[in-house]
Amino acid sequence: MEIQENISLRPYNTFGIDVKAKYLTSVDRVEQLENLKEKFPDERILFLGEGSNVLFLNDFDGIVVRNEIKGIQVVQQTDEYEIWDIAGGEHWHDVVELSVKQNLSGIENLALIPGKAGTAPVQNIGAYGREIKDVLISCEAFDLTNGRYRVFSNEECQFGYRDSLFKRPENKNRYFIYRIRLRLIPNGTPETGYRALQQYFTENHIDKPSIKDVFDAVVHIRRSKLPDPAEIGNAGSFFKNPVVDAGKFKALISAYPSMAYYKISDDSYKIPAAWLIDNAGWKGYREGDAGVHHKQALVLVNYGRATGRDIYRLSQKIIDDIKEKYGLELEREVQIIGRY
Ligand code: FAD
Ligand code: EPU
């Protein structure tokens, strides 16, 4: 297990923030974690996948552990379903591509989400009408506080919208997810209800979309509006979409009749934060090298030399403005590492 010292994390976070870690290592076997606490009893530990959902505010005074554990295994294969065990360090999109090639349904809507497979349960990744919780049977984690291995069933993961047990402050950097188990459906019927997908299929005259059609549609839509971190630093949606009750919804929609929304239930509506931020005039706004993307107002970007604090400061201005204009409190989706 190689350990590097005093190393820049810039290549390891998609915002491209240039902070340093005291130590950096990666594991390709979960057993390597067993020695880590012994070797570094007093160091803070940070788990890192591909750094596509983090914002570093300062240097990290501790040890950063990257997940490079590889391997995909088909555990069970029947006509009705296939069960796959996927090592946490696999690149998520590669897993999606492989499943689509085999005409298995379940994760085709989650194409092109950056990051490692082992991180997917942390915020219950979701897109275009699907979340990982819809197909995840369980995940296996190593508990750094007591050196024990533990299996979490889907229910035990306590999934919610961009949320799970692993995201709670007391569990962060405690359970290292090294393997996930998914249930995929051979030749299954794909989920096509999301509005942008429907629009794509109408425009392309596709009546009965296949699993591959859904994958292609998601890839096309995402490429057309989300910035590629290889070109411009970002971590996807910076904020969660707020959920409001019927009373608040009525007040908002009468004040802003053109506001986009999704009805979840009679007393629960999800309001796209992108619409709120866009309508408040922030789209394309730039302050030094920190900015709001010009095609997707929910994505904050680093044009080159922004610091984590620059991005954070901008995010706070947006939160304050949205609160003042609409009386809604935006919550950051991106994981903030360090202190402002
Ligand atoms: P990291 O950023 O490395 O880590 C994220 C958090 O998980 C950190 O708190 C970290 O400490 C913790 N963590 C990392 N590895 C482990 C582990 N093995 N065990 C336990 N905890 C761990 N997300 C969506 O849900 N839907 C989208 O559509 C979407 N689109 C995106 C588009 C772009 C362009 C970008 C840049 C990001 C997008 N994201 C999206 C966010 C991101 O891709 C996901 O959150 C992804 O799962 C993060 O994976 P990662 O390996 O990069 O995690
Ligand atoms: N919109 C605007 N202005 C914009 C962008 C969008 O008004 O600049 C409006 C759109 O017209 C649409 C609505 O906002 O009516 C929603 O936009 P979009 O479909 O692009 O989705 P989103 O709510 O911005 C969410 C997820 C994404 C996920 C997509 C697709 C959250 C926080 N974000 O984005 O996830 O890929 O839906 O399902 O839930 C991520 O988590 O990092 C992420 C990218």
Coordinates of C-alpha atoms and ligand atoms in Angstrom, one line a residue:
M1 CA 0.0 0.0 0.0
E2 CA 1.8 3.1 -1.3
I3 CA 1.3 6.2 0.8
Q4 CA 2.1 9.6 -0.8
E5 CA 2.7 12.6 1.4
N6 CA 1.8 16.3 1.0
I7 CA 0.1 15.8 -2.3
S8 CA -2.2 17.9 -4.4
L9 CA -5.8 16.7 -4.7
R10 CA -6.5 18.6 -7.8
P11 CA -6.5 15.6 -10.1
Y12 CA -8.8 13.7 -7.6
N13 CA -11.8 16.1 -7.5
T14 CA -13.9 17.1 -10.5
F15 CA -14.2 20.7 -9.3
G16 CA -10.4 20.8 -9.8
I17 CA -9.8 22.4 -6.5
D18 CA -6.1 22.7 -5.7
V19 CA -5.8 21.6 -2.0
K20 CA -3.3 19.3 -0.5
A21 CA -3.7 16.1 1.5
K22 CA -1.2 15.2 4.3
Y23 CA -1.4 11.6 3.1
L24 CA -3.0 10.0 0.1
T25 CA -3.4 6.3 -0.6
S26 CA -5.6 3.9 -2.5
V27 CA -6.8 0.4 -1.7
D28 CA -7.3 -2.4 -4.2
R29 CA -8.2 -5.0 -1.6
V30 CA -10.5 -4.2 1.3
E31 CA -8.2 -6.0 3.8
Q32 CA -5.7 -3.2 3.4
L33 CA -8.1 -1.0 5.5
E34 CA -7.6 -3.4 8.4
N35 CA -4.1 -2.0 9.0
L36 CA -4.9 1.6 8.3
K37 CA -6.2 2.6 11.8
E38 CA -3.3 0.8 13.4
K39 CA -0.7 2.5 11.2
F40 CA -2.3 6.0 11.5
P41 CA -4.2 5.9 14.8
D42 CA -4.4 9.7 15.2
E43 CA -5.1 10.7 11.6
R44 CA -8.4 11.9 10.2
I45 CA -9.6 9.7 7.4
L46 CA -11.5 10.7 4.2
F47 CA -12.9 8.2 1.8
L48 CA -12.8 9.3 -1.8
G49 CA -14.1 7.7 -5.0
E50 CA -13.7 9.9 -8.1
G51 CA -14.3 13.2 -6.2
S52 CA -17.3 14.1 -8.3
N53 CA -19.5 15.1 -5.4
V54 CA -17.1 16.9 -3.1
L55 CA -16.0 20.5 -2.6
F56 CA -12.7 20.9 -0.7
L57 CA -12.5 24.2 1.3
N58 CA -9.0 23.7 2.8
D59 CA -6.0 21.3 2.8
F60 CA -6.9 17.9 4.3
D61 CA -5.0 17.3 7.4
G62 CA -5.2 13.5 7.4
I63 CA -5.2 10.5 5.1
V64 CA -7.3 10.3 2.0
V65 CA -8.2 6.8 0.9
R66 CA -9.2 6.2 -2.7
N67 CA -11.2 3.2 -3.7
E68 CA -9.5 1.1 -6.4
I69 CA -11.1 -2.2 -5.6
K70 CA -12.1 -3.9 -8.9
G71 CA -14.2 -6.8 -10.1
I72 CA -17.7 -7.7 -11.3
Q73 CA -19.2 -11.0 -10.6
V74 CA -22.5 -12.5 -11.8
V75 CA -23.7 -14.3 -8.7
Q76 CA -27.0 -15.7 -10.1
Q77 CA -28.5 -15.9 -13.5
T78 CA -32.1 -16.9 -14.2
D79 CA -34.6 -16.0 -16.9
E80 CA -36.3 -13.5 -14.6
Y81 CA -33.2 -11.7 -13.1
E82 CA -29.5 -11.5 -12.7
I83 CA -27.6 -10.7 -9.5
W84 CA -24.3 -8.9 -9.9
D85 CA -21.7 -8.2 -7.3
I86 CA -19.7 -5.1 -8.2
A87 CA -16.5 -4.0 -6.4
G88 CA -16.7 -0.5 -5.0
G89 CA -13.8 0.8 -7.1
E90 CA -15.4 0.1 -10.5
H91 CA -16.2 3.2 -12.6
W92 CA -20.0 3.4 -12.4
H93 CA -20.6 4.2 -16.1
D94 CA -18.6 1.1 -17.1
V95 CA -21.0 -1.0 -15.1
V96 CA -24.0 0.7 -16.8
E97 CA -22.5 0.1 -20.2
L98 CA -21.8 -3.5 -19.5
S99 CA -25.4 -4.1 -18.3
V100 CA -26.9 -2.4 -21.3
K101 CA -24.7 -4.5 -23.7
Q102 CA -26.2 -7.6 -22.1
N103 CA -29.7 -6.2 -22.5
L104 CA -30.2 -6.1 -18.8
S105 CA -32.6 -3.4 -17.5
G106 CA -32.3 -1.5 -14.2
I107 CA -29.5 1.1 -14.4
E108 CA -29.7 2.3 -18.0
N109 CA -31.2 5.6 -16.8
L110 CA -28.2 6.2 -14.5
A111 CA -25.7 6.3 -17.5
L112 CA -22.9 8.9 -17.4
I113 CA -23.1 9.7 -13.7
P114 CA -19.5 10.1 -12.7
G115 CA -18.0 8.3 -9.8
K116 CA -17.3 4.8 -8.4
A117 CA -19.9 2.1 -7.9
G118 CA -19.1 2.0 -4.2
T119 CA -20.1 5.6 -3.8
A120 CA -23.5 5.2 -5.7
P121 CA -25.4 4.2 -2.5
V122 CA -24.0 7.1 -0.4
Q123 CA -26.3 9.7 -1.9
N124 CA -28.6 7.1 -3.6
I125 CA -27.7 8.4 -7.1
G126 CA -30.6 9.2 -9.3
A127 CA -31.5 10.4 -12.7
Y128 CA -34.2 10.3 -15.4
G129 CA -36.7 8.4 -13.2
R130 CA -34.5 5.9 -11.5
E131 CA -32.4 5.7 -8.3
I132 CA -29.9 3.1 -7.3
K133 CA -32.3 2.1 -4.4
D134 CA -34.6 0.6 -7.1
V135 CA -32.1 -2.1 -8.0
L136 CA -29.8 -2.4 -5.0
I137 CA -30.1 -5.6 -2.9
S138 CA -27.4 -4.8 -0.4
C139 CA -24.0 -3.3 0.0
E140 CA -21.0 -4.5 2.0
A141 CA -18.9 -2.2 4.1
F142 CA -15.9 -2.2 6.4
D143 CA -16.5 -0.4 9.7
L144 CA -13.3 1.6 10.5
T145 CA -14.4 2.2 14.1
N146 CA -14.3 -1.5 15.1
G147 CA -12.6 -3.3 12.2
R148 CA -15.8 -5.4 11.4
Y149 CA -17.3 -6.2 8.1
R150 CA -21.0 -5.5 7.7
V151 CA -23.7 -6.2 5.1
F152 CA -26.4 -3.5 4.8
S153 CA -29.7 -4.6 3.2
N154 CA -31.5 -2.1 1.0
E155 CA -33.8 -1.2 3.9
E156 CA -30.9 -0.7 6.3
C157 CA -29.3 1.8 3.9
Q158 CA -32.3 4.1 4.8
F159 CA -32.4 5.6 1.3
G160 CA -34.1 8.9 0.5
Y161 CA -33.9 11.5 -2.2
R162 CA -30.1 12.0 -2.5
D163 CA -29.7 10.5 1.0
S164 CA -28.8 7.4 2.9
L165 CA -27.5 6.3 6.2
F166 CA -23.9 6.7 4.9
K167 CA -24.4 10.4 4.5
R168 CA -25.3 11.1 8.1
P169 CA -22.5 13.0 9.9
E170 CA -21.9 10.2 12.4
N171 CA -21.4 7.6 9.7
K172 CA -19.3 9.6 7.3
N173 CA -15.9 8.0 6.8
R174 CA -16.9 5.2 9.1
Y175 CA -18.4 2.6 6.7
F176 CA -16.2 2.1 3.7
I177 CA -18.4 0.5 1.0
Y178 CA -16.3 -2.0 -0.9
R179 CA -19.0 -4.0 -2.8
I180 CA -22.6 -3.5 -4.0
R181 CA -25.1 -6.1 -5.1
L182 CA -27.6 -5.3 -7.8
R183 CA -30.7 -7.1 -9.3
L184 CA -31.0 -6.6 -13.0
I185 CA -33.8 -7.8 -15.4
P186 CA -33.0 -9.6 -18.7
N187 CA -34.9 -7.8 -21.5
G188 CA -36.8 -5.9 -18.8
T189 CA -39.1 -3.0 -19.6
P190 CA -37.2 0.3 -19.2
E191 CA -38.4 3.3 -17.2
T192 CA -39.3 6.0 -19.8
G193 CA -41.7 8.3 -17.9
Y194 CA -39.3 11.2 -17.3
R195 CA -40.4 14.2 -19.4
A196 CA -37.1 14.8 -21.1
L197 CA -37.0 11.1 -22.2
Q198 CA -40.5 11.3 -23.6
Q199 CA -39.6 14.3 -25.6
Y200 CA -36.5 12.6 -27.0
F201 CA -38.4 9.6 -28.1
T202 CA -41.1 11.7 -29.7
E203 CA -38.5 13.8 -31.6
N204 CA -36.7 10.6 -32.7
H205 CA -39.8 8.7 -33.6
I206 CA -39.1 5.9 -31.2
D207 CA -42.5 4.2 -30.2
K208 CA -41.3 1.4 -28.0
P209 CA -37.9 2.3 -26.5
S210 CA -35.5 -0.5 -25.8
I211 CA -33.0 -0.6 -22.9
K212 CA -30.3 0.6 -25.3
D213 CA -32.6 3.4 -26.6
V214 CA -33.1 4.7 -23.0
F215 CA -29.3 4.5 -22.4
D216 CA -28.7 6.5 -25.7
A217 CA -31.3 9.1 -24.8
V218 CA -29.8 9.7 -21.3
V219 CA -26.3 10.0 -22.7
H220 CA -27.6 12.4 -25.4
I221 CA -29.6 14.6 -23.0
R222 CA -26.8 14.7 -20.4
R223 CA -24.1 15.6 -23.0
S224 CA -26.3 18.4 -24.3
K225 CA -26.7 20.3 -21.0
L226 CA -24.2 19.1 -18.3
P227 CA -20.7 20.4 -18.4
D228 CA -18.0 17.8 -18.7
P229 CA -15.7 18.0 -15.7
A230 CA -12.7 17.3 -18.0
E231 CA -13.4 20.6 -19.6
I232 CA -14.8 22.7 -16.8
G233 CA -14.7 21.9 -13.1
N234 CA -18.0 21.0 -11.5
A235 CA -19.7 18.4 -9.3
G236 CA -23.1 18.1 -11.0
S237 CA -26.1 19.6 -9.2
F238 CA -24.8 21.7 -6.4
F239 CA -28.1 21.9 -4.5
K240 CA -31.0 19.5 -3.9
N241 CA -34.4 20.2 -5.3
P242 CA -36.5 21.5 -2.4
V243 CA -39.7 19.6 -1.5
V244 CA -42.6 21.8 -0.3
D245 CA -46.1 21.1 1.1
A246 CA -49.4 22.0 -0.7
G247 CA -49.8 25.4 1.1
K248 CA -46.3 26.6 0.1
F249 CA -46.7 25.2 -3.4
K250 CA -50.0 27.2 -3.9
A251 CA -48.4 30.4 -2.8
L252 CA -45.4 29.9 -5.1
I253 CA -47.4 28.9 -8.2
S254 CA -49.7 31.8 -7.9
A255 CA -46.8 34.2 -7.6
Y256 CA -44.8 32.4 -10.4
P257 CA -47.3 30.7 -12.8
S258 CA -44.5 29.6 -15.1
M259 CA -42.6 27.8 -12.3
A260 CA -41.6 24.2 -13.1
Y261 CA -42.6 21.5 -10.5
Y262 CA -43.3 17.8 -10.0
K263 CA -46.2 16.6 -7.9
I264 CA -45.0 13.8 -5.5
S265 CA -48.3 13.5 -3.6
D266 CA -51.3 15.7 -2.7
D267 CA -49.3 17.4 0.0
S268 CA -45.8 17.3 -1.5
Y269 CA -44.2 19.0 -4.5
K270 CA -40.7 19.0 -5.7
I271 CA -39.5 22.4 -7.1
P272 CA -36.5 22.4 -9.5
A273 CA -33.8 24.4 -7.8
A274 CA -32.5 25.1 -11.3
W275 CA -35.7 26.9 -12.2
L276 CA -35.6 29.0 -8.9
I277 CA -31.9 30.0 -9.5
D278 CA -32.4 30.6 -13.2
N279 CA -35.5 32.7 -12.6
A280 CA -33.7 34.7 -10.0
G281 CA -31.2 35.7 -12.7
W282 CA -28.1 33.7 -11.7
K283 CA -27.6 31.6 -14.8
G284 CA -24.3 32.4 -16.4
Y285 CA -23.3 34.6 -13.5
R286 CA -19.5 34.7 -12.8
E287 CA -17.4 36.0 -9.9
G288 CA -13.7 35.6 -10.6
D289 CA -13.3 31.9 -11.6
A290 CA -16.5 30.7 -9.8
G291 CA -19.7 30.7 -11.7
V292 CA -23.2 29.4 -12.4
H293 CA -23.2 27.3 -15.6
H294 CA -24.8 29.0 -18.6
K295 CA -26.9 26.0 -19.6
Q296 CA -27.8 24.5 -16.2
A297 CA -28.3 26.9 -13.3
L298 CA -28.0 24.2 -10.7
V299 CA -24.4 23.5 -11.6
L300 CA -21.7 25.7 -10.1
V301 CA -18.5 25.7 -12.0
N302 CA -14.8 26.4 -11.6
Y303 CA -13.4 28.2 -14.7
G304 CA -9.9 27.4 -13.6
R305 CA -8.4 28.9 -10.5
A306 CA -11.4 29.2 -8.2
T307 CA -10.8 28.0 -4.6
G308 CA -13.2 25.9 -2.8
R309 CA -14.0 28.9 -0.7
D310 CA -14.8 31.0 -3.8
I311 CA -17.3 28.3 -4.9
Y312 CA -18.7 28.0 -1.4
R313 CA -19.1 31.8 -1.0
L314 CA -21.0 31.9 -4.3
S315 CA -23.3 29.1 -3.2
Q316 CA -24.1 31.0 0.0
K317 CA -25.0 34.1 -1.9
I318 CA -27.4 32.0 -4.0
I319 CA -28.9 30.3 -0.9
D320 CA -29.5 33.8 0.7
D321 CA -31.0 35.2 -2.5
I322 CA -33.4 32.2 -3.0
K323 CA -34.4 32.5 0.6
E324 CA -35.2 36.1 0.2
K325 CA -37.0 35.8 -3.1
Y326 CA -39.0 32.6 -2.6
G327 CA -38.8 31.9 1.1
L328 CA -37.1 28.5 0.4
E329 CA -34.0 27.2 2.0
L330 CA -31.7 25.4 -0.6
E331 CA -29.7 22.6 0.8
R332 CA -26.3 21.8 -0.7
E333 CA -26.1 18.3 -2.3
V334 CA -22.3 18.4 -2.8
Q335 CA -20.3 17.2 0.2
I336 CA -18.4 20.1 1.8
I337 CA -15.0 19.0 3.1
G338 CA -13.4 21.3 5.6
R339 CA -14.3 24.7 7.1
Y340 CA -15.2 28.0 5.6
Ligands
FAD1 P1 -16.8 11.2 -4.2 O1 -17.1 12.6 -4.6 O2 -15.4 10.7 -4.2 O3 -17.4 11.0 -2.7 C1 -18.7 11.5 -2.3 C2 -19.0 11.2 -0.9 O4 -19.0 9.8 -0.6 C3 -17.9 11.8 0.1 O5 -18.5 12.2 1.2 C4 -17.0 10.5 0.3 O6 -16.3 10.7 1.6 C5 -18.0 9.4 0.3 N1 -17.4 8.1 -0.1 C6 -16.6 7.9 -1.2 N2 -16.3 6.6 -1.3 C7 -16.9 6.0 -0.3 C8 -17.0 4.6 0.1 N3 -16.4 3.6 -0.6 N4 -17.7 4.3 1.2 C9 -18.4 5.2 1.9 N5 -18.4 6.6 1.5 C10 -17.7 6.9 0.4 N6 -25.4 12.4 -8.9 C11 -26.6 11.9 -9.1 O7 -27.2 11.3 -8.1 N7 -27.3 12.0 -10.2 C12 -26.8 12.7 -11.3 O8 -27.4 12.7 -12.3 C13 -25.4 13.2 -11.2 N8 -24.9 13.8 -12.2 C14 -23.6 14.4 -12.1 C15 -23.0 15.0 -13.2 C16 -21.8 15.5 -13.1 C17 -21.2 16.2 -14.3 C18 -21.0 15.4 -11.9 C19 -19.6 15.9 -11.8 C20 -21.6 14.8 -10.8 C21 -22.9 14.3 -10.9 N9 -23.5 13.6 -9.8 C22 -24.8 13.1 -9.9 C23 -22.8 13.5 -8.5 C24 -21.8 12.3 -8.4 O9 -21.5 11.8 -9.7 C25 -22.4 11.2 -7.5 O10 -22.7 11.7 -6.3 C26 -21.4 10.0 -7.4 O11 -22.0 8.9 -6.8 C27 -20.1 10.4 -6.6 O12 -19.2 9.4 -6.8 P2 -17.6 9.6 -6.4 O13 -17.0 8.3 -6.4 O14 -17.1 10.6 -7.3 O15 -17.8 10.2 -5.0
EPU2 N1 -34.4 24.4 -15.6 C1 -34.4 25.8 -15.6 N2 -33.2 26.4 -15.8 C2 -32.0 25.7 -16.0 C3 -32.1 24.3 -15.9 C4 -33.3 23.6 -15.7 O1 -35.4 26.4 -15.5 O2 -31.0 26.3 -16.1 C5 -35.7 23.7 -15.4 C6 -36.0 22.8 -16.5 O3 -36.7 23.4 -17.5 C7 -36.8 21.7 -15.9 C8 -36.3 21.7 -14.4 O4 -35.6 22.9 -14.2 O5 -38.2 22.0 -15.9 C9 -35.5 20.5 -14.1 O6 -34.3 20.4 -14.9 P1 -33.5 19.0 -15.2 O7 -34.5 18.1 -15.9 O8 -32.3 19.4 -15.9 O9 -33.2 18.4 -13.8 P2 -32.7 19.0 -12.4 O10 -33.8 19.0 -11.4 O11 -31.9 20.2 -12.6 C10 -32.1 16.6 -11.5 C11 -31.0 16.0 -10.7 C12 -29.9 15.6 -11.6 C13 -30.4 14.6 -12.6 C14 -31.5 15.2 -13.4 C15 -32.2 14.2 -14.3 C16 -31.1 16.9 -8.4 C17 -30.5 17.9 -7.4 N3 -30.6 16.9 -9.7 O12 -31.6 17.8 -12.0 O13 -28.8 15.0 -10.8 O14 -29.3 14.2 -13.5 O15 -32.5 15.7 -12.5 O16 -32.9 13.3 -13.5 O17 -32.0 16.2 -8.1 C18 -26.8 15.5 -9.6 O18 -27.4 15.0 -8.6 O19 -25.7 15.9 -9.5 C19 -27.6 15.6 -10.9 C20 -27.0 16.1 -12.0

